[in-house]
Structure formats: structure tokens, C-alpha cells
XYZ file of N, CA, C and O in Angstrom:
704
model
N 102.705 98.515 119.435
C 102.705 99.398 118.282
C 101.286 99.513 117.732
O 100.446 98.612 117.754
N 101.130 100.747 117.233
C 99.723 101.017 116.844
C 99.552 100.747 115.686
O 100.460 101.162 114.966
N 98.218 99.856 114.838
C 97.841 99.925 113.578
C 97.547 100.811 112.956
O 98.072 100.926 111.849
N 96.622 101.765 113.398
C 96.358 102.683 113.295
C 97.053 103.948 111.997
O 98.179 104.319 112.326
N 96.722 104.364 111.142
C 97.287 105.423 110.358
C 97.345 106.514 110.530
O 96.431 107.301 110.776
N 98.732 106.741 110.390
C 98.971 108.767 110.771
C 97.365 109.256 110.543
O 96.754 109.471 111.590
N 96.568 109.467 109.184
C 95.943 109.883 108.915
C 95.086 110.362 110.140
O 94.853 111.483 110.591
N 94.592 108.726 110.622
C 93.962 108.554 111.945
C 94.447 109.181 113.196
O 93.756 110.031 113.758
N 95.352 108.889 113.566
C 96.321 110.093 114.612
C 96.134 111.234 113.909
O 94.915 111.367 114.016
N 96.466 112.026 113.347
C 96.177 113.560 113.168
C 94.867 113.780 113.537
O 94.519 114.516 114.461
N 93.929 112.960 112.606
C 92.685 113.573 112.637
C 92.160 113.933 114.487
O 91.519 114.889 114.925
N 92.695 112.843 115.148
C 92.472 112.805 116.971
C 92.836 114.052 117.122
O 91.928 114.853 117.346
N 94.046 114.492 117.056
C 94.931 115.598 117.211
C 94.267 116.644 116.529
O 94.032 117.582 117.291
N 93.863 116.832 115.318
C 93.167 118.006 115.075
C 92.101 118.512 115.697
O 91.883 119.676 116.031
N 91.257 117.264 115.865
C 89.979 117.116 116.304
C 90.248 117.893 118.230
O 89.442 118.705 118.683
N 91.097 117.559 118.786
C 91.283 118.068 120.070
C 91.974 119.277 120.226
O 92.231 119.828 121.297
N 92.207 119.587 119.311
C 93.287 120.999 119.288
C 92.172 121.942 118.827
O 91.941 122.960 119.479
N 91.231 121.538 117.344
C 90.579 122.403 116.687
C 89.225 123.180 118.017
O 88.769 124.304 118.229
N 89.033 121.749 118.627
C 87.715 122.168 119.824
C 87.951 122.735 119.877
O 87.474 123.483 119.023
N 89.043 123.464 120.872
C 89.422 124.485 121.911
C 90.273 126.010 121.293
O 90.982 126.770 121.952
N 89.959 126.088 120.051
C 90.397 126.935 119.461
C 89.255 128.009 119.854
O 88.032 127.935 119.965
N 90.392 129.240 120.044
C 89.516 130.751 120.099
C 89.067 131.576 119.088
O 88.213 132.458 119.179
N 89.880 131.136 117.844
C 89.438 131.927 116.668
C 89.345 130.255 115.411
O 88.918 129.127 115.655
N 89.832 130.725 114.380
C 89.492 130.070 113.384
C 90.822 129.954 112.415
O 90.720 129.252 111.409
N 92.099 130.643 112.699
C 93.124 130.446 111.370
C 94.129 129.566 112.163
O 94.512 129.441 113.326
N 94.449 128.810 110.465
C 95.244 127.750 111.017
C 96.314 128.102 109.992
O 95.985 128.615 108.923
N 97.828 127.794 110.342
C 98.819 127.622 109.171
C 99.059 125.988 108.827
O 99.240 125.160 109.719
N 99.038 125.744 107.771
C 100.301 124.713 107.210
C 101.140 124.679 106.404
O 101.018 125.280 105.337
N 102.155 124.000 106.700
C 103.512 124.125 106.080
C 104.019 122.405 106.271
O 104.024 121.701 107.281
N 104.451 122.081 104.760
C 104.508 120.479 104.545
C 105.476 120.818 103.388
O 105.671 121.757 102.616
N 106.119 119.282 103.713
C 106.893 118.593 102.406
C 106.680 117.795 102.098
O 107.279 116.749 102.346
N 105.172 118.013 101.017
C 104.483 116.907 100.432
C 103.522 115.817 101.272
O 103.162 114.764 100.746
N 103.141 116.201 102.669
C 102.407 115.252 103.296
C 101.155 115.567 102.557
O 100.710 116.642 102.961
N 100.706 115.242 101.989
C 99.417 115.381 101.531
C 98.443 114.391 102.496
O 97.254 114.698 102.581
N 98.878 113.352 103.133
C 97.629 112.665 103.959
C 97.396 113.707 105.293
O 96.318 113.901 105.855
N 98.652 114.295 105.625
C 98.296 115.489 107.260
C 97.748 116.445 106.604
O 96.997 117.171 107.256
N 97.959 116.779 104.988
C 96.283 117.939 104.614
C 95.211 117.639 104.188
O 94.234 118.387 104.215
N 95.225 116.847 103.868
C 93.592 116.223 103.579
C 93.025 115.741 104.836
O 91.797 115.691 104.779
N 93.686 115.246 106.324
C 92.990 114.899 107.467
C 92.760 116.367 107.889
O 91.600 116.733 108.079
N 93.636 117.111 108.025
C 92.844 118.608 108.186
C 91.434 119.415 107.695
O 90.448 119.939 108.212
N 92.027 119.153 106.290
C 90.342 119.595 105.590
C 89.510 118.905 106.361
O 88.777 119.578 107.086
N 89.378 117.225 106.427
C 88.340 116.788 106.886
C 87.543 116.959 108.015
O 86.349 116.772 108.248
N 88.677 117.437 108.784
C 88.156 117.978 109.983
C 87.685 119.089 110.596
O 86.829 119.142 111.479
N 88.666 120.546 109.760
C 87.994 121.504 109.848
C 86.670 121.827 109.039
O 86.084 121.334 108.076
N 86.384 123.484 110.380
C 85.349 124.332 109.656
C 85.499 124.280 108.578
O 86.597 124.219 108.024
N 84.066 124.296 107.863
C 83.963 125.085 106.384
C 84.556 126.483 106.580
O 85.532 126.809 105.904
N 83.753 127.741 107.907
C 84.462 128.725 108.068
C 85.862 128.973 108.247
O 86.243 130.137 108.126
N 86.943 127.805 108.596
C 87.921 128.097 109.243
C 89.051 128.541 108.119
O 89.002 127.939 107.047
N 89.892 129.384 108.265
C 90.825 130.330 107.450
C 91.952 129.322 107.629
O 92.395 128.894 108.695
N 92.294 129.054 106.518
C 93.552 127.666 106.049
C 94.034 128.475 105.467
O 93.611 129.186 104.555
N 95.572 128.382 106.287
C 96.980 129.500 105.212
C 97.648 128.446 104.518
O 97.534 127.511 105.311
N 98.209 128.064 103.630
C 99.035 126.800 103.077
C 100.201 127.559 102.579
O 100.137 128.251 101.563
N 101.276 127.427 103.305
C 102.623 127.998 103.347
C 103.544 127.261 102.545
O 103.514 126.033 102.626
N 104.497 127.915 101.651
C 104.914 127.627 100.484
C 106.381 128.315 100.725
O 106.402 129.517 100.989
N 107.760 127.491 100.631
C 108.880 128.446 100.638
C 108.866 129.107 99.501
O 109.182 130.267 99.236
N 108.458 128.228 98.849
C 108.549 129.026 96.923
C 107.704 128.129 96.395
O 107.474 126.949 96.662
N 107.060 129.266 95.197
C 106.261 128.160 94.209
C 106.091 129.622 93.049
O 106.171 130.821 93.314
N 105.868 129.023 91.908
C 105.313 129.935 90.974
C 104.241 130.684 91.343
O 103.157 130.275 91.759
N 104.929 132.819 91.012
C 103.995 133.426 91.124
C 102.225 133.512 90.612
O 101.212 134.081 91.019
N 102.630 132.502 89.394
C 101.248 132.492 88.948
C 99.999 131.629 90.191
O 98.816 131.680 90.528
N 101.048 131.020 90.439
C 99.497 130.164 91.540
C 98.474 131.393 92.520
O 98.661 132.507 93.009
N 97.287 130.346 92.424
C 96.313 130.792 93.029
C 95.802 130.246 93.773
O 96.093 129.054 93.867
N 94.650 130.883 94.810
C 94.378 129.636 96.053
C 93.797 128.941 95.699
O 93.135 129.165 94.686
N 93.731 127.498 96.474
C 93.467 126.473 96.021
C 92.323 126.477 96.782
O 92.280 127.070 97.860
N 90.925 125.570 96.094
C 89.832 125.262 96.808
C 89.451 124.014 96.820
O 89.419 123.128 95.966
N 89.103 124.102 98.178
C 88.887 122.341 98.297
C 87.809 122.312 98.949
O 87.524 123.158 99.796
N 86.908 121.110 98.563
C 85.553 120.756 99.420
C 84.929 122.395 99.856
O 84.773 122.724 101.032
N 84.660 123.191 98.835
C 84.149 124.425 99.140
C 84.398 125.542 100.042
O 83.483 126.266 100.435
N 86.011 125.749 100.487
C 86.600 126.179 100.838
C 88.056 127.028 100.208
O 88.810 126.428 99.442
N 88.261 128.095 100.521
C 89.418 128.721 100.397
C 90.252 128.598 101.528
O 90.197 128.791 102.743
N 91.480 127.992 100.202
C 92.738 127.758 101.199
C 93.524 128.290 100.448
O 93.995 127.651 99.508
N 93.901 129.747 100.703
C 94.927 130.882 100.954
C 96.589 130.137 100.844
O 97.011 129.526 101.826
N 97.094 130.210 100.097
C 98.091 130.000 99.981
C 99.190 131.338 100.315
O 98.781 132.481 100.112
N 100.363 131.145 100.748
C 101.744 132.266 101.403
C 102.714 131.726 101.080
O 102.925 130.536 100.847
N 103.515 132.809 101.046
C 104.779 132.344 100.397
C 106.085 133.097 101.312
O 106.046 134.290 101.616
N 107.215 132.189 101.679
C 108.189 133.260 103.104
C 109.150 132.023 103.566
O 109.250 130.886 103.105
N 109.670 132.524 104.406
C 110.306 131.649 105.490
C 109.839 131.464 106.739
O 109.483 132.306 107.563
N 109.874 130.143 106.820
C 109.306 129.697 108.467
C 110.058 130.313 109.527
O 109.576 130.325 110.659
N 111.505 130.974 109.230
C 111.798 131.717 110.423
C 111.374 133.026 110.242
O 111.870 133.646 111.183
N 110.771 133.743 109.595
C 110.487 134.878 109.352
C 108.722 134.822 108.746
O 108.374 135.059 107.589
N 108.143 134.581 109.483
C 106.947 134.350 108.705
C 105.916 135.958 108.524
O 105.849 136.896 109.318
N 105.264 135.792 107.265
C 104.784 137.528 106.546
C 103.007 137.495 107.653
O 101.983 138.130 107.401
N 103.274 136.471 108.890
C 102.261 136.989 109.489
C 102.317 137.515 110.584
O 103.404 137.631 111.150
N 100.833 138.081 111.300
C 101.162 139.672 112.743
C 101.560 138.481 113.493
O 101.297 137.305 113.243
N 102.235 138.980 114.453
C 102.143 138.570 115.990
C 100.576 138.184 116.799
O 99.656 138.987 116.956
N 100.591 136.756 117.233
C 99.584 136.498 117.952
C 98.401 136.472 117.049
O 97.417 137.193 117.216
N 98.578 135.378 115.826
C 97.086 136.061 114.886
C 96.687 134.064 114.548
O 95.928 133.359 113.884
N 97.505 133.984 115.269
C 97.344 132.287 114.543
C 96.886 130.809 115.839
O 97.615 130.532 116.791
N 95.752 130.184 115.568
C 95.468 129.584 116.839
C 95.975 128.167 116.671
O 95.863 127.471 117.680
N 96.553 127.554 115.516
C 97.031 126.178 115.069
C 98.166 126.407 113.955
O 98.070 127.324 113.139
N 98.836 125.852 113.968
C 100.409 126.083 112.961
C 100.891 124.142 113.403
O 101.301 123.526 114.386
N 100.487 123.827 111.891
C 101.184 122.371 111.381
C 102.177 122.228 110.471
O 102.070 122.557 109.290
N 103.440 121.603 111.127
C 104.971 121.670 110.184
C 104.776 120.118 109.753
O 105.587 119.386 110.319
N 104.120 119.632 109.110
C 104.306 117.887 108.355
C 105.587 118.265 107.270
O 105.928 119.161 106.496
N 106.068 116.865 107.802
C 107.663 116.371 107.130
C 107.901 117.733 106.588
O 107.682 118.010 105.409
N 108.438 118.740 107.630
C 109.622 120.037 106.922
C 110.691 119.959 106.968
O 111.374 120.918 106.609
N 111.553 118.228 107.649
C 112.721 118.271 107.726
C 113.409 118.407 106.829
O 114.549 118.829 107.022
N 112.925 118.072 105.428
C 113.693 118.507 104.241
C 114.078 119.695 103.664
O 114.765 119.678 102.644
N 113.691 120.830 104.232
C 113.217 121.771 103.934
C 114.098 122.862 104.764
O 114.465 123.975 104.388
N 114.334 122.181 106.057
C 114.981 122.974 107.395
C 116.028 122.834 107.864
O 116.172 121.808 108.530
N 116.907 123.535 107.771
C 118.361 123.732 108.345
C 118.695 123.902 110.039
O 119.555 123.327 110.707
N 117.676 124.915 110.453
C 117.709 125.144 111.488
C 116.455 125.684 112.376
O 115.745 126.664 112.149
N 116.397 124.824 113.375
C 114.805 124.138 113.978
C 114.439 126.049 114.816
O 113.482 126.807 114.656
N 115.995 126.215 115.854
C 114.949 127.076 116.630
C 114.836 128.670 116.517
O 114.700 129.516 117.402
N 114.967 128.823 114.740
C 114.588 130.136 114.895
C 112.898 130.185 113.968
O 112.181 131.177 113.838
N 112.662 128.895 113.486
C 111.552 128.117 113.796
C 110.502 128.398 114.420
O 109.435 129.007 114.346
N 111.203 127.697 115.128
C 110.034 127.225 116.433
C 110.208 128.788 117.282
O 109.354 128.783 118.168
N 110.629 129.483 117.302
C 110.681 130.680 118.237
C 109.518 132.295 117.316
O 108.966 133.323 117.708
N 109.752 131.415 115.737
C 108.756 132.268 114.784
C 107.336 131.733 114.929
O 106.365 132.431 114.635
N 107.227 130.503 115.380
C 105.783 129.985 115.049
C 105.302 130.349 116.467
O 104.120 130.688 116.426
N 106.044 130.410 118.232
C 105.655 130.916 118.955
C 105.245 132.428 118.519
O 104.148 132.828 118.908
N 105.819 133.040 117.965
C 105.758 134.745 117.744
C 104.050 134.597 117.423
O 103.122 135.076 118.075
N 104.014 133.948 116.462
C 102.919 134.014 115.594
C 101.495 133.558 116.237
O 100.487 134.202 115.947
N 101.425 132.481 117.083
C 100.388 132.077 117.542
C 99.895 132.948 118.620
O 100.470 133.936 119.075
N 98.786 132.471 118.964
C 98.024 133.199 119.856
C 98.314 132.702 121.436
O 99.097 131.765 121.585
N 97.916 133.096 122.191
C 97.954 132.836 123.503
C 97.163 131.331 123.568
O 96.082 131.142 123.011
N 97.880 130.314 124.330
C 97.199 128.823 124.075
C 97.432 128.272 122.781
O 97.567 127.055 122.659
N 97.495 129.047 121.790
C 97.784 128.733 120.142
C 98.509 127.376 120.252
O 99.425 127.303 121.071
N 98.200 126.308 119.520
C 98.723 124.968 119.436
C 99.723 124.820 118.155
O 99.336 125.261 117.073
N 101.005 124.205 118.263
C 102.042 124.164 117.039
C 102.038 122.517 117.432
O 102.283 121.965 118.505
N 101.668 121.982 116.147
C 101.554 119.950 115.902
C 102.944 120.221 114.588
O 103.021 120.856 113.536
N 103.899 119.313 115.416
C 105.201 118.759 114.536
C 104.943 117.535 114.302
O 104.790 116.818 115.291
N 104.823 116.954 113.006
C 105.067 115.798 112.404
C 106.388 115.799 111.219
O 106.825 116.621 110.414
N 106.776 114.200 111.674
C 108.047 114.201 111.001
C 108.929 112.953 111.085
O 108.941 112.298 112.128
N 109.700 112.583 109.982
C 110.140 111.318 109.824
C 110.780 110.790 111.245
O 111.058 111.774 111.931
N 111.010 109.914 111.718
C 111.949 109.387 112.580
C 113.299 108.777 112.033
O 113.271 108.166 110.965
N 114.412 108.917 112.692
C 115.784 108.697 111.897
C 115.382 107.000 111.106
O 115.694 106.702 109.953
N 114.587 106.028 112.151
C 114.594 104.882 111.409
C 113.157 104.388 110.327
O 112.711 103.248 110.201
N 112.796 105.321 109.828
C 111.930 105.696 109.055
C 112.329 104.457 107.849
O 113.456 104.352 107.367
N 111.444 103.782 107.575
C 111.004 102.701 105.865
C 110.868 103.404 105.197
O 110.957 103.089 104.010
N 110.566 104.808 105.577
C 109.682 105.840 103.769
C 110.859 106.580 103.330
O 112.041 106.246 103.258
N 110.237 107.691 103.048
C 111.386 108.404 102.077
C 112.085 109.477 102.827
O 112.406 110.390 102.066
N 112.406 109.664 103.976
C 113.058 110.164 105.152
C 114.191 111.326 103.952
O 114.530 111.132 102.785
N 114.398 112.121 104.598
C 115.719 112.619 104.075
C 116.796 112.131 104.895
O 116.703 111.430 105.903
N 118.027 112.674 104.234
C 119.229 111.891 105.095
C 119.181 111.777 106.288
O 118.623 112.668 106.929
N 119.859 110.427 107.089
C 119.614 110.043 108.340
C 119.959 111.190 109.669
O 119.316 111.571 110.647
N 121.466 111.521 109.055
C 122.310 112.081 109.742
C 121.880 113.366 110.101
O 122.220 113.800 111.201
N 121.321 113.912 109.499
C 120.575 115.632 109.074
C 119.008 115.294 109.526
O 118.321 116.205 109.988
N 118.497 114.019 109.382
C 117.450 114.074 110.597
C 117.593 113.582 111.615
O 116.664 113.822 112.386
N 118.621 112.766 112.134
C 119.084 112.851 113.056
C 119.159 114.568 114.288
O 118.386 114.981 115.153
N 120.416 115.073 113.763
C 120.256 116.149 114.175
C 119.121 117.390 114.023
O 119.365 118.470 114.561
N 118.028 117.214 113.363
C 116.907 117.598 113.554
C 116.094 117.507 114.491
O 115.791 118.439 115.237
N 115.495 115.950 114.565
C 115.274 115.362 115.660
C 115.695 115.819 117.307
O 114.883 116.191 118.154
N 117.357 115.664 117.519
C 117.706 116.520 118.514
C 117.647 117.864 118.855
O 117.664 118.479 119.921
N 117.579 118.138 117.797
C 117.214 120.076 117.854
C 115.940 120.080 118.778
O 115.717 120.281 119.971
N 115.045 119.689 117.399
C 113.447 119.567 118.346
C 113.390 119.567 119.691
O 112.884 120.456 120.376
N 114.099 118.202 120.224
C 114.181 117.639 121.318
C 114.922 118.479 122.494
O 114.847 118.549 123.721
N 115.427 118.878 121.798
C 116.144 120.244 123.118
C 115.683 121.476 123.069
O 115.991 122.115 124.075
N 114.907 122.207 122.097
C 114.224 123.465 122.029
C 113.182 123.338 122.239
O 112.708 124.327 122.798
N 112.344 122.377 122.026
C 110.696 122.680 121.843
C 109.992 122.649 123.701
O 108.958 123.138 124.155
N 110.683 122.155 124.116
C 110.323 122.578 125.520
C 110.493 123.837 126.226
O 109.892 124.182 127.243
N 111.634 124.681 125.391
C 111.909 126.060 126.122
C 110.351 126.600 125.867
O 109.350 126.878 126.526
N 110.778 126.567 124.550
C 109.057 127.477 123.702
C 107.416 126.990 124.002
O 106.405 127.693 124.025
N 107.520 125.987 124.151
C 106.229 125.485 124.315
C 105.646 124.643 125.653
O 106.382 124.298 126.578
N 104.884 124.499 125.626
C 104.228 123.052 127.260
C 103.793 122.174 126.048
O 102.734 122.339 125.441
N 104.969 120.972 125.687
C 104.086 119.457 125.585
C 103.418 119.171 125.981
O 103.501 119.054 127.203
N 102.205 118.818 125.320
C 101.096 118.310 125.526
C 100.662 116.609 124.993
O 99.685 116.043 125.481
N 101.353 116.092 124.174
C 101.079 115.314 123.697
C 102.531 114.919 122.548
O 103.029 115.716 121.753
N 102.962 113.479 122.777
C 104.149 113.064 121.963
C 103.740 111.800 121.661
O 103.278 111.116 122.574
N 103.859 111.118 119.971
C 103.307 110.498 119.888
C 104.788 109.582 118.584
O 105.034 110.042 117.469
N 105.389 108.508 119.086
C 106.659 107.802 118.293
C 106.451 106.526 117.459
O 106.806 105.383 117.744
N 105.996 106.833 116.695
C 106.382 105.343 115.843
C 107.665 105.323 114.682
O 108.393 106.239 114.299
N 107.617 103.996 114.331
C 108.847 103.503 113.878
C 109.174 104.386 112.714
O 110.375 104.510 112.472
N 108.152 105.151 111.797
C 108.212 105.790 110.632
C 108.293 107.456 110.962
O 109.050 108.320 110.519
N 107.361 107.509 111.775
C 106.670 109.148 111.950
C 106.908 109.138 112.886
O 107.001 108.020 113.393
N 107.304 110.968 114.214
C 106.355 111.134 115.185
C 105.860 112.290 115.222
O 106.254 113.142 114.427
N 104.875 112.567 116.171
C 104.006 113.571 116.431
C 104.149 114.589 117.834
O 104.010 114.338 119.031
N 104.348 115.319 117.403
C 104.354 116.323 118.769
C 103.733 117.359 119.068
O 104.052 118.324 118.373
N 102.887 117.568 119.907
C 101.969 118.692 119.844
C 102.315 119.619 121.661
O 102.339 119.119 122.785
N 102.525 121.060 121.218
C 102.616 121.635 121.647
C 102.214 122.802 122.395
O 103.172 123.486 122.032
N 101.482 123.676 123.243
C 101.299 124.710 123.352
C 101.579 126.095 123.850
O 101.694 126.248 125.066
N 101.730 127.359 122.859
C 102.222 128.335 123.427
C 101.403 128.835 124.676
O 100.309 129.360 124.471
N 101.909 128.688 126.046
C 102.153 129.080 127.283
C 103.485 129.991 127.880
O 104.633 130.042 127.438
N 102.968 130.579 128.876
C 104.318 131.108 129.797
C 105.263 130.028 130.759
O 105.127 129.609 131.909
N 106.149 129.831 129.831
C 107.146 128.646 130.223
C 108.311 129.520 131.416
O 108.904 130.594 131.315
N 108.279 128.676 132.305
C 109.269 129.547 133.680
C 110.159 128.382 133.645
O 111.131 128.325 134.398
């Protein structure tokens, strides 16, 4: 088992995903991970275009700036997302199991959305999670969702399990 902190794992993971990026916009969409967005900032461009996806929040908000950057905040559903086709080169879902009913119209929106090679990183409680997991049973069957869809849509590239969290990183390819 690794000592190591998520923080630390993402940042690897960003850091290898962000290289090989063709453009510069990234989405995120979280339930409350605040350590998988702050390892992001740290790692991205100053130039790079940060969407921070929101199912709902008060119309009054505005984008938020951090470390001299605009980060664009959106507001929608992850199965229906208000962006083009093929415009997105990184899309991060930290802990959305609370949030998500149903994984693969999902994961079939965040393929829509990315670019060719475009990378989608799932982080997310594990059923035997110490932290604040949502119900077992409902991430349970989350978990399996993942586990049986995310291979239609994507080429795994990288799966990463510990006792609390895991990590899965993906890329949109032509899957036969």
C-alpha cells in the first residue's frame, strides 16, 4: 500500500495527461474534493482554460480566480453537458458519486465532449472507504457501473485502488 497522498497521485496523473495535451481546456466537476482542485491548479498552465462545473449554485456567482488565473465556472448536467463536441482535452469527475444516479449516459457525454486522445481521470470513494463515502450500497453499484462501461467508451490507461479512493484514467480512442 502506498503512503503517498491522493494529492500526490493526481498531481503524477495530471502532470502526464497535461504533457500531451493538444490544446489547453480542461473540465472539472467535484463533490467537494477540493485537494483534486488545488493539485490541478498547481500543475496547470497559467494559460490553460479551467471550466469548474457546477450542477447548481447561485446565479449570482462569478468566476473564481486563483493564483492569477480564471477559472470559468458552468452550470448543467454531466449527461448533457452546455459544451461543443470535441472541444475538451482533460475532463476530471472527483468524488461525483454523490451527485450521480447514472454513470453511462455520463461517461458517453464526457466522450462526446473531448477531443480526439482527450483524457477523462475518475476519482472516487471505494465501497470500503474510512471517509465520508456516500452510501455503500449506491456506491457499490456505481463502482460496478464504471466497471462495466468505462471500457466500451474509453482505452484504460491507468487504474489506480486504494483502500479509501480510486483513480482511473482513461482515453477517448476508437474502441473495436
Amino acid at each position: 500500500m502506498s503512503s503517498r497522498l491522493m494529492r500526490d497521485e493526481l498531481q503524477d496523473l495530471y502532470k502526464q495527461v497535461i504533457g500531451k495535451m493538444k490544446g489547453d481546456c480542461v473540465l472539472f466537476a467535484h463533490s467537494g474534493a477540493h485537494e483534486a482542485y488545488k493539485s490541478l491548479l498547481e500543475v496547470a498552465s497559467e494559460k490553460m482554460c479551467i471550466l469548474q462545473f457546477h450542477q447548481e449554485f447561485p446565479e449570482e456567482r462569478k468566476p473564481e480566480v486563483f493564483t492569477g488565473r480564471w477559472v470559468e465556472s458552468i452550470v448543467g448536467d454531466l449527461s448533457s453537458l452546455p459544451i461543443r463536441e470535441s472541444a475538451l482535452d482533460l475532463i476530471l469527475y472527483a468524488f461525483t458519486s454523490k451527485k450521480v444516479t447514472e454513470i453511462n449516459p455520463i461517461l458517453s457525454e464526457a466522450r462526446r465532449v473531448l477531443k480526439d486522445r482527450g483524457a477523462l481521470l475518475l476519482v472516487d470513494w471505494t465501497p470500503s472507504s474510512r471517509l465520508k463515502p456516500p452510501d455503500v450500497d449506491d456506491l457499490k453499484r456505481f463502482t460496478d457501473a464504471i466497471r462495466s462501461a468505462f471500457g466500451r467508451l474509453f482505452k484504460p490507461v491507468d487504474l489506480r485502488i486504494y483502500r479509501d479512493y480510486f483513480i482511473v484514467l482513461g482515453l477517448k480512442e476508437n474502441i473495436n
